[in-house]
GROMACS .gro file of C-alpha atoms in nm:
model
  354
    1MET     CA    1   4.826   5.161   3.861
    2ALA     CA    2   4.985   4.824   3.942
    3SER     CA    3   4.948   4.535   3.699
    4GLN     CA    4   4.717   4.313   3.906
    5LYS     CA    5   4.352   4.280   3.811
    6LYS     CA    6   4.147   4.589   3.896
    7LYS     CA    7   3.825   4.559   4.093
    8VAL     CA    8   3.552   4.800   3.983
    9ALA     CA    9   3.261   4.931   4.188
   10ILE     CA   10   2.974   5.154   4.074
   11LEU     CA   11   2.825   5.404   4.317
   12GLY     CA   12   2.479   5.477   4.180
   13SER     CA   13   2.209   5.284   4.000
   14GLY     CA   14   1.968   5.522   3.829
   15ASN     CA   15   1.905   5.490   3.457
   16TRP     CA   16   2.252   5.616   3.364
   17GLY     CA   17   2.420   5.419   3.641
   18SER     CA   18   2.243   5.103   3.529
   19ALA     CA   19   2.321   5.166   3.161
   20ILE     CA   20   2.692   5.209   3.236
   21ALA     CA   21   2.679   4.901   3.463
   22LYS     CA   22   2.565   4.701   3.162
   23ILE     CA   23   2.878   4.810   2.975
   24ILE     CA   24   3.120   4.778   3.265
   25GLY     CA   25   2.990   4.437   3.368
   26SER     CA   26   3.026   4.305   3.015
   27ASN     CA   27   3.380   4.441   2.980
   28THR     CA   28   3.507   4.318   3.317
   29ALA     CA   29   3.375   3.971   3.237
   30ARG     CA   30   3.569   3.947   2.911
   31LEU     CA   31   3.891   4.138   2.985
   32ASP     CA   32   4.178   3.998   3.193
   33THR     CA   33   4.261   4.348   3.319
   34PHE     CA   34   3.965   4.348   3.558
   35GLU     CA   35   3.812   4.129   3.826
   36ASP     CA   36   3.488   3.976   3.708
   37THR     CA   37   3.244   4.084   3.982
   38VAL     CA   38   3.123   4.446   3.985
   39ASN     CA   39   2.945   4.573   4.295
   40MET     CA   40   2.680   4.838   4.227
   41TYR     CA   41   2.548   5.052   4.511
   42VAL     CA   42   2.168   5.062   4.502
   43PHE     CA   43   1.970   5.287   4.732
   44GLU     CA   44   1.733   5.036   4.885
   45GLU     CA   45   1.364   5.088   4.814
   46MET     CA   46   1.060   4.868   4.781
   47VAL     CA   47   0.916   4.788   4.439
   48ASP     CA   48   0.593   4.588   4.434
   49GLY     CA   49   0.662   4.468   4.787
   50LYS     CA   50   1.017   4.350   4.717
   51LYS     CA   51   1.358   4.504   4.783
   52LEU     CA   52   1.505   4.656   4.469
   53THR     CA   53   1.845   4.496   4.535
   54GLU     CA   54   1.686   4.152   4.556
   55ILE     CA   55   1.496   4.210   4.232
   56ILE     CA   56   1.814   4.319   4.051
   57ASN     CA   57   2.018   4.024   4.183
   58SER     CA   58   1.752   3.767   4.099
   59THR     CA   59   1.631   3.902   3.763
   60HIS     CA   60   1.941   4.100   3.655
   61GLU     CA   61   1.721   4.396   3.570
   62ASN     CA   62   1.675   4.734   3.735
   63VAL     CA   63   1.299   4.727   3.695
   64LYS     CA   64   1.252   5.078   3.832
   65TYR     CA   65   1.520   5.283   3.658
   66LEU     CA   66   1.613   5.082   3.348
   67PRO     CA   67   1.328   4.839   3.280
   68GLY     CA   68   1.352   4.607   2.985
   69HIS     CA   69   1.730   4.581   2.983
   70LYS     CA   70   1.925   4.293   3.131
   71LEU     CA   71   2.235   4.362   3.337
   72PRO     CA   72   2.526   4.117   3.321
   73ALA     CA   73   2.506   3.849   3.590
   74ASN     CA   74   2.840   3.964   3.736
   75VAL     CA   75   2.689   4.302   3.838
   76VAL     CA   76   2.580   4.263   4.200
   77ALA     CA   77   2.341   4.511   4.364
   78VAL     CA   78   2.456   4.611   4.714
   79PRO     CA   79   2.248   4.835   4.946
   80ASP     CA   80   2.547   4.968   5.143
   81PRO     CA   81   2.792   5.213   4.976
   82ILE     CA   82   3.079   5.116   5.209
   83GLU     CA   83   3.037   4.746   5.132
   84THR     CA   84   3.016   4.834   4.763
   85ALA     CA   85   3.337   5.035   4.756
   86LYS     CA   86   3.571   4.895   5.019
   87GLU     CA   87   3.774   4.659   4.797
   88ALA     CA   88   3.753   4.853   4.471
   89ASP     CA   89   4.050   4.987   4.275
   90ILE     CA   90   3.826   5.194   4.044
   91LEU     CA   91   3.524   5.374   4.189
   92VAL     CA   92   3.267   5.487   3.932
   93PHE     CA   93   3.054   5.769   4.072
   94VAL     CA   94   2.716   5.808   3.901
   95LEU     CA   95   2.446   5.956   4.124
   96PRO     CA   96   2.288   6.303   4.163
   97HIS     CA   97   2.558   6.555   4.248
   98GLN     CA   98   2.380   6.689   4.557
   99PHE     CA   99   2.441   6.353   4.730
  100ILE     CA  100   2.819   6.347   4.678
  101PRO     CA  101   2.939   6.524   4.997
  102ARG     CA  102   2.738   6.291   5.220
  103LEU     CA  103   2.848   5.983   5.026
  104CYS     CA  104   3.213   6.083   5.051
  105GLN     CA  105   3.183   6.138   5.424
  106SER     CA  106   3.055   5.783   5.462
  107LEU     CA  107   3.342   5.641   5.253
  108LEU     CA  108   3.623   5.834   5.422
  109GLY     CA  109   3.883   5.587   5.552
  110LYS     CA  110   3.681   5.291   5.418
  111ILE     CA  111   3.829   5.260   5.068
  112LYS     CA  112   4.167   5.156   4.932
  113PRO     CA  113   4.418   5.440   4.966
  114ASN     CA  114   4.538   5.385   4.610
  115ALA     CA  115   4.189   5.373   4.456
  116VAL     CA  116   4.100   5.606   4.168
  117GLY     CA  117   3.765   5.760   4.082
  118LEU     CA  118   3.575   5.804   3.757
  119SER     CA  119   3.293   6.057   3.785
  120LEU     CA  120   2.996   6.050   3.549
  121ILE     CA  121   2.821   6.321   3.752
  122LYS     CA  122   2.706   6.640   3.584
  123GLY     CA  123   2.682   6.940   3.812
  124PHE     CA  124   2.858   7.173   4.054
  125ASP     CA  125   2.840   7.250   4.423
  126LYS     CA  126   2.844   7.591   4.589
  127ALA     CA  127   3.164   7.695   4.764
  128GLU     CA  128   3.219   7.958   5.028
  129GLY     CA  129   3.284   8.310   4.905
  130GLY     CA  130   3.054   8.296   4.602
  131GLY     CA  131   3.237   8.028   4.407
  132ILE     CA  132   3.155   7.680   4.284
  133GLU     CA  133   3.340   7.349   4.299
  134LEU     CA  134   3.360   7.073   4.043
  135ILE     CA  135   3.227   6.739   4.162
  136SER     CA  136   3.553   6.561   4.079
  137HIS     CA  137   3.740   6.814   4.293
  138ILE     CA  138   3.497   6.759   4.581
  139ILE     CA  139   3.552   6.382   4.569
  140THR     CA  140   3.928   6.431   4.564
  141LYS     CA  141   3.911   6.679   4.853
  142HIS     CA  142   3.702   6.445   5.070
  143LEU     CA  143   3.860   6.110   4.985
  144GLY     CA  144   4.214   6.207   4.880
  145ILE     CA  145   4.203   6.007   4.557
  146PRO     CA  146   4.257   6.120   4.197
  147VAL     CA  147   3.932   6.152   4.002
  148THR     CA  148   3.883   6.145   3.626
  149VAL     CA  149   3.557   6.226   3.446
  150LEU     CA  150   3.336   6.087   3.171
  151MET     CA  151   3.091   6.310   2.984
  152GLY     CA  152   2.925   6.282   2.644
  153ALA     CA  153   2.615   6.267   2.428
  154ASN     CA  154   2.490   5.963   2.617
  155LEU     CA  155   2.115   5.942   2.676
  156ALA     CA  156   2.092   5.642   2.903
  157GLY     CA  157   1.806   5.466   2.726
  158GLU     CA  158   1.983   5.478   2.390
  159VAL     CA  159   2.309   5.354   2.543
  160ALA     CA  160   2.119   5.065   2.702
  161GLU     CA  161   1.966   4.987   2.361
  162GLU     CA  162   2.320   4.972   2.221
  163LYS     CA  163   2.267   5.249   1.967
  164PHE     CA  164   2.598   5.389   1.845
  165CYS     CA  165   2.732   5.691   2.033
  166GLU     CA  166   3.051   5.852   2.158
  167THR     CA  167   3.178   5.971   2.494
  168THR     CA  168   3.476   6.161   2.634
  169ILE     CA  169   3.698   6.068   2.927
  170GLY     CA  170   3.898   6.350   3.083
  171CYS     CA  171   4.212   6.200   3.238
  172LYS     CA  172   4.558   6.350   3.288
  173ASP     CA  173   4.721   6.018   3.386
  174LYS     CA  174   4.859   5.863   3.066
  175GLU     CA  175   4.871   5.514   3.219
  176LEU     CA  176   4.522   5.525   3.366
  177GLY     CA  177   4.351   5.670   3.057
  178PRO     CA  178   4.383   5.355   2.841
  179ILE     CA  179   4.264   5.137   3.132
  180LEU     CA  180   3.948   5.346   3.173
  181ARG     CA  181   3.892   5.347   2.798
  182ASP     CA  182   3.906   4.966   2.794
  183LEU     CA  183   3.666   4.951   3.089
  184ILE     CA  184   3.407   5.166   2.910
  185GLN     CA  185   3.450   5.118   2.536
  186THR     CA  186   3.239   4.883   2.323
  187ASP     CA  187   3.166   4.850   1.953
  188TYR     CA  188   2.869   5.085   1.996
  189PHE     CA  189   3.007   5.311   2.273
  190ARG     CA  190   3.327   5.473   2.149
  191VAL     CA  191   3.560   5.659   2.382
  192SER     CA  192   3.801   5.948   2.329
  193VAL     CA  193   4.045   6.032   2.610
  194VAL     CA  194   4.168   6.389   2.656
  195ASP     CA  195   4.367   6.551   2.937
  196ASP     CA  196   4.156   6.872   2.953
  197THR     CA  197   3.969   6.723   3.248
  198ASP     CA  198   3.804   7.030   3.401
  199THR     CA  199   3.664   7.144   3.066
  200VAL     CA  200   3.515   6.800   3.002
  201GLU     CA  201   3.338   6.813   3.338
  202ILE     CA  202   3.220   7.174   3.306
  203CYS     CA  203   3.065   7.101   2.966
  204GLY     CA  204   2.870   6.815   3.120
  205ALA     CA  205   2.724   7.045   3.386
  206LEU     CA  206   2.652   7.358   3.185
  207LYS     CA  207   2.478   7.185   2.896
  208ASN     CA  208   2.190   7.103   3.133
  209VAL     CA  209   2.130   7.474   3.188
  210VAL     CA  210   2.113   7.532   2.813
  211ALA     CA  211   1.880   7.233   2.778
  212CYS     CA  212   1.633   7.402   3.014
  213ALA     CA  213   1.631   7.704   2.783
  214ALA     CA  214   1.573   7.472   2.485
  215GLY     CA  215   1.280   7.316   2.669
  216PHE     CA  216   1.128   7.659   2.737
  217VAL     CA  217   1.155   7.731   2.364
  218ASP     CA  218   0.978   7.405   2.282
  219GLY     CA  219   0.706   7.479   2.537
  220LEU     CA  220   0.651   7.821   2.385
  221GLY     CA  221   0.636   7.675   2.033
  222LEU     CA  222   0.901   7.910   1.902
  223GLY     CA  223   1.045   7.667   1.648
  224ASP     CA  224   1.379   7.528   1.536
  225ASN     CA  225   1.541   7.858   1.435
  226THR     CA  226   1.497   7.993   1.787
  227LYS     CA  227   1.613   7.666   1.938
  228ALA     CA  228   1.926   7.670   1.721
  229ALA     CA  229   1.999   8.025   1.840
  230ILE     CA  230   1.959   7.914   2.202
  231ILE     CA  231   2.199   7.623   2.150
  232ARG     CA  232   2.458   7.848   1.981
  233LEU     CA  233   2.435   8.118   2.247
  234GLY     CA  234   2.449   7.851   2.516
  235LEU     CA  235   2.765   7.705   2.365
  236MET     CA  236   2.924   8.049   2.353
  237GLU     CA  237   2.842   8.107   2.719
  238MET     CA  238   2.988   7.768   2.807
  239ILE     CA  239   3.312   7.861   2.630
  240LYS     CA  240   3.319   8.205   2.796
  241PHE     CA  241   3.254   8.053   3.139
  242VAL     CA  242   3.551   7.817   3.107
  243ASP     CA  243   3.770   8.092   2.962
  244ILE     CA  244   3.699   8.326   3.254
  245PHE     CA  245   3.690   8.087   3.549
  246TYR     CA  246   3.906   7.794   3.431
  247PRO     CA  247   4.161   7.949   3.191
  248GLY     CA  248   4.390   7.725   2.993
  249ALA     CA  249   4.122   7.507   2.833
  250ARG     CA  250   4.159   7.395   2.472
  251LEU     CA  251   3.888   7.507   2.233
  252GLY     CA  252   3.899   7.164   2.070
  253THR     CA  253   3.755   7.005   2.384
  254PHE     CA  254   3.423   7.175   2.312
  255PHE     CA  255   3.406   6.980   1.987
  256GLU     CA  256   3.446   6.645   2.161
  257SER     CA  257   3.139   6.442   2.254
  258CYS     CA  258   3.139   6.607   2.597
  259GLY     CA  259   3.088   6.947   2.434
  260VAL     CA  260   2.878   7.026   2.130
  261ALA     CA  261   2.748   6.670   2.085
  262ASP     CA  262   2.622   6.641   2.443
  263LEU     CA  263   2.472   6.989   2.415
  264ILE     CA  264   2.277   6.899   2.102
  265THR     CA  265   2.143   6.566   2.225
  266THR     CA  266   2.041   6.709   2.562
  267CYS     CA  267   1.863   7.002   2.400
  268TYR     CA  268   1.660   6.762   2.187
  269GLY     CA  269   1.617   6.449   2.395
  270GLY     CA  270   1.715   6.496   2.759
  271ARG     CA  271   1.508   6.510   3.076
  272ASN     CA  272   1.593   6.876   3.140
  273ARG     CA  273   1.445   6.971   2.805
  274LYS     CA  274   1.141   6.751   2.865
  275VAL     CA  275   1.058   6.890   3.208
  276SER     CA  276   1.122   7.249   3.100
  277GLU     CA  277   0.881   7.212   2.809
  278ALA     CA  278   0.617   7.074   3.045
  279PHE     CA  279   0.689   7.360   3.288
  280VAL     CA  280   0.579   7.608   3.021
  281LYS     CA  281   0.283   7.408   2.893
  282THR     CA  282   0.131   7.300   3.225
  283GLY     CA  283   0.213   7.585   3.461
  284LYS     CA  284   0.317   7.328   3.722
  285SER     CA  285   0.632   7.376   3.931
  286ILE     CA  286   0.964   7.212   3.847
  287GLU     CA  287   0.934   7.006   4.165
  288GLU     CA  288   0.587   6.876   4.073
  289LEU     CA  289   0.698   6.781   3.723
  290GLU     CA  290   1.013   6.612   3.850
  291LYS     CA  291   0.795   6.381   4.060
  292GLU     CA  292   0.545   6.321   3.780
  293LEU     CA  293   0.781   6.268   3.487
  294LEU     CA  294   1.110   6.131   3.617
  295ASN     CA  295   1.014   5.821   3.813
  296GLY     CA  296   1.218   5.917   4.118
  297GLN     CA  297   1.517   6.060   3.931
  298LYS     CA  298   1.654   6.408   3.994
  299LEU     CA  299   1.664   6.701   3.754
  300GLN     CA  300   2.005   6.865   3.734
  301GLY     CA  301   1.950   7.172   3.513
  302PRO     CA  302   1.767   7.404   3.756
  303ILE     CA  303   2.003   7.313   4.042
  304THR     CA  304   2.307   7.377   3.824
  305ALA     CA  305   2.159   7.707   3.701
  306ASP     CA  306   2.122   7.814   4.065
  307GLU     CA  307   2.480   7.716   4.145
  308VAL     CA  308   2.616   7.898   3.840
  309ASN     CA  309   2.413   8.209   3.922
  310TYR     CA  310   2.545   8.201   4.278
  311MET     CA  311   2.893   8.244   4.134
  312LEU     CA  312   2.800   8.494   3.862
  313LYS     CA  313   2.607   8.715   4.103
  314ALA     CA  314   2.888   8.716   4.357
  315LYS     CA  315   3.130   8.830   4.087
  316SER     CA  316   2.885   9.081   3.926
  317MET     CA  317   2.899   8.886   3.600
  318GLU     CA  318   2.531   8.813   3.535
  319PRO     CA  319   2.520   9.058   3.237
  320LYS     CA  320   2.801   8.862   3.068
  321PHE     CA  321   2.589   8.544   3.079
  322PRO     CA  322   2.232   8.649   2.995
  323LEU     CA  323   2.116   8.300   2.893
  324PHE     CA  324   2.243   8.129   3.207
  325THR     CA  325   2.098   8.411   3.417
  326ALA     CA  326   1.759   8.399   3.246
  327VAL     CA  327   1.730   8.021   3.294
  328HIS     CA  328   1.801   8.056   3.664
  329ARG     CA  329   1.549   8.338   3.706
  330ILE     CA  330   1.279   8.145   3.520
  331CYS     CA  331   1.338   7.831   3.727
  332ALA     CA  332   1.335   8.041   4.045
  333GLY     CA  333   1.005   8.207   3.950
  334GLU     CA  334   1.159   8.552   3.907
  335LEU     CA  335   1.081   8.563   3.534
  336LYS     CA  336   0.817   8.408   3.313
  337ALA     CA  337   0.935   8.173   3.040
  338THR     CA  338   0.777   8.411   2.788
  339GLU     CA  339   1.043   8.666   2.888
  340LEU     CA  340   1.333   8.442   2.782
  341ILE     CA  341   1.385   8.593   2.437
  342GLY     CA  342   1.363   8.947   2.571
  343GLN     CA  343   1.649   8.865   2.806
  344ILE     CA  344   1.882   8.741   2.533
  345LYS     CA  345   1.792   8.937   2.219
  346ASN     CA  346   2.064   9.191   2.299
  347HIS     CA  347   2.315   8.921   2.388
  348PRO     CA  348   2.683   9.024   2.379
  349GLU     CA  349   2.720   8.775   2.094
  350HIS     CA  350   2.492   8.995   1.879
  351MET     CA  351   2.745   9.252   1.764
  352VAL     CA  352   2.946   9.360   1.463
  353LYS     CA  353   3.247   9.127   1.462
  354TYR     CA  354   3.485   9.285   1.215
   0.00000   0.00000   0.00000
């Protein structure tokens, strides 16, 4: 990237989008590398009779999705994604993955041709022929820009409270990587940059599937030993998935924040775990609980499980991934949560290994 100051725009303003806006706004205000003002795309909605963008710009607080936390004054809420992005050198994508194709269509031809993307989005999309596509690849395909990724053990509320944590940026460009690290890193939010970009992104998506299984375990009251087994088996399926479908990954990437750390924190504190536990305890549908418990936010685990199963089924590989398959079938109503353990007790990982 050229040496002039970089303008940053954030596309998305949920709890994670707002938490990262707090960091980005603070860093652009203090670093000469970046322009001060950060536009943040906010889907316009009414809150207590007022437009959410007007509330954010007057109070510097996203009262709906990140209440109680002040955003830097240089973060400006904008209700139009094109207006948000048109002058930006760095586009930070942080909204539910199912909205990405439509967003990219609206931005086509409306952004700088030399812009770069940073995706914080965890999920996949179905591709023709029984495959799946990574969100970063979809953005690149639609907009023709290079896209890096950020994934890690980053529960939004704790990041906003400035509790110490780590994250991982996947970036192959050795000049861009340090710029993105400076944009994101703080004393409490520490960044590692690796070039194993696809693995970083895949970990961020698949851990939500495992978190659903962890939530089912919590709802069934099966205890910490069972939950630990679910997390281990989930990690092994994540590694196997990458090894089969995205060969060339480095095993060490799974031990970055984007891998085992994100898996652990999501299986103990994330929304997928929370809703999945309630799914077992209440008997309500995933859709009902999403509306009741998430304050307008979207649940990614069941959608990702469906997308993964779409690929596994097309390639006759469901038996190789019994945990992923069971989560999908439970979310789809094909199995009861009480059948989870029966589906995985003869897991391929349970074998003599010498």
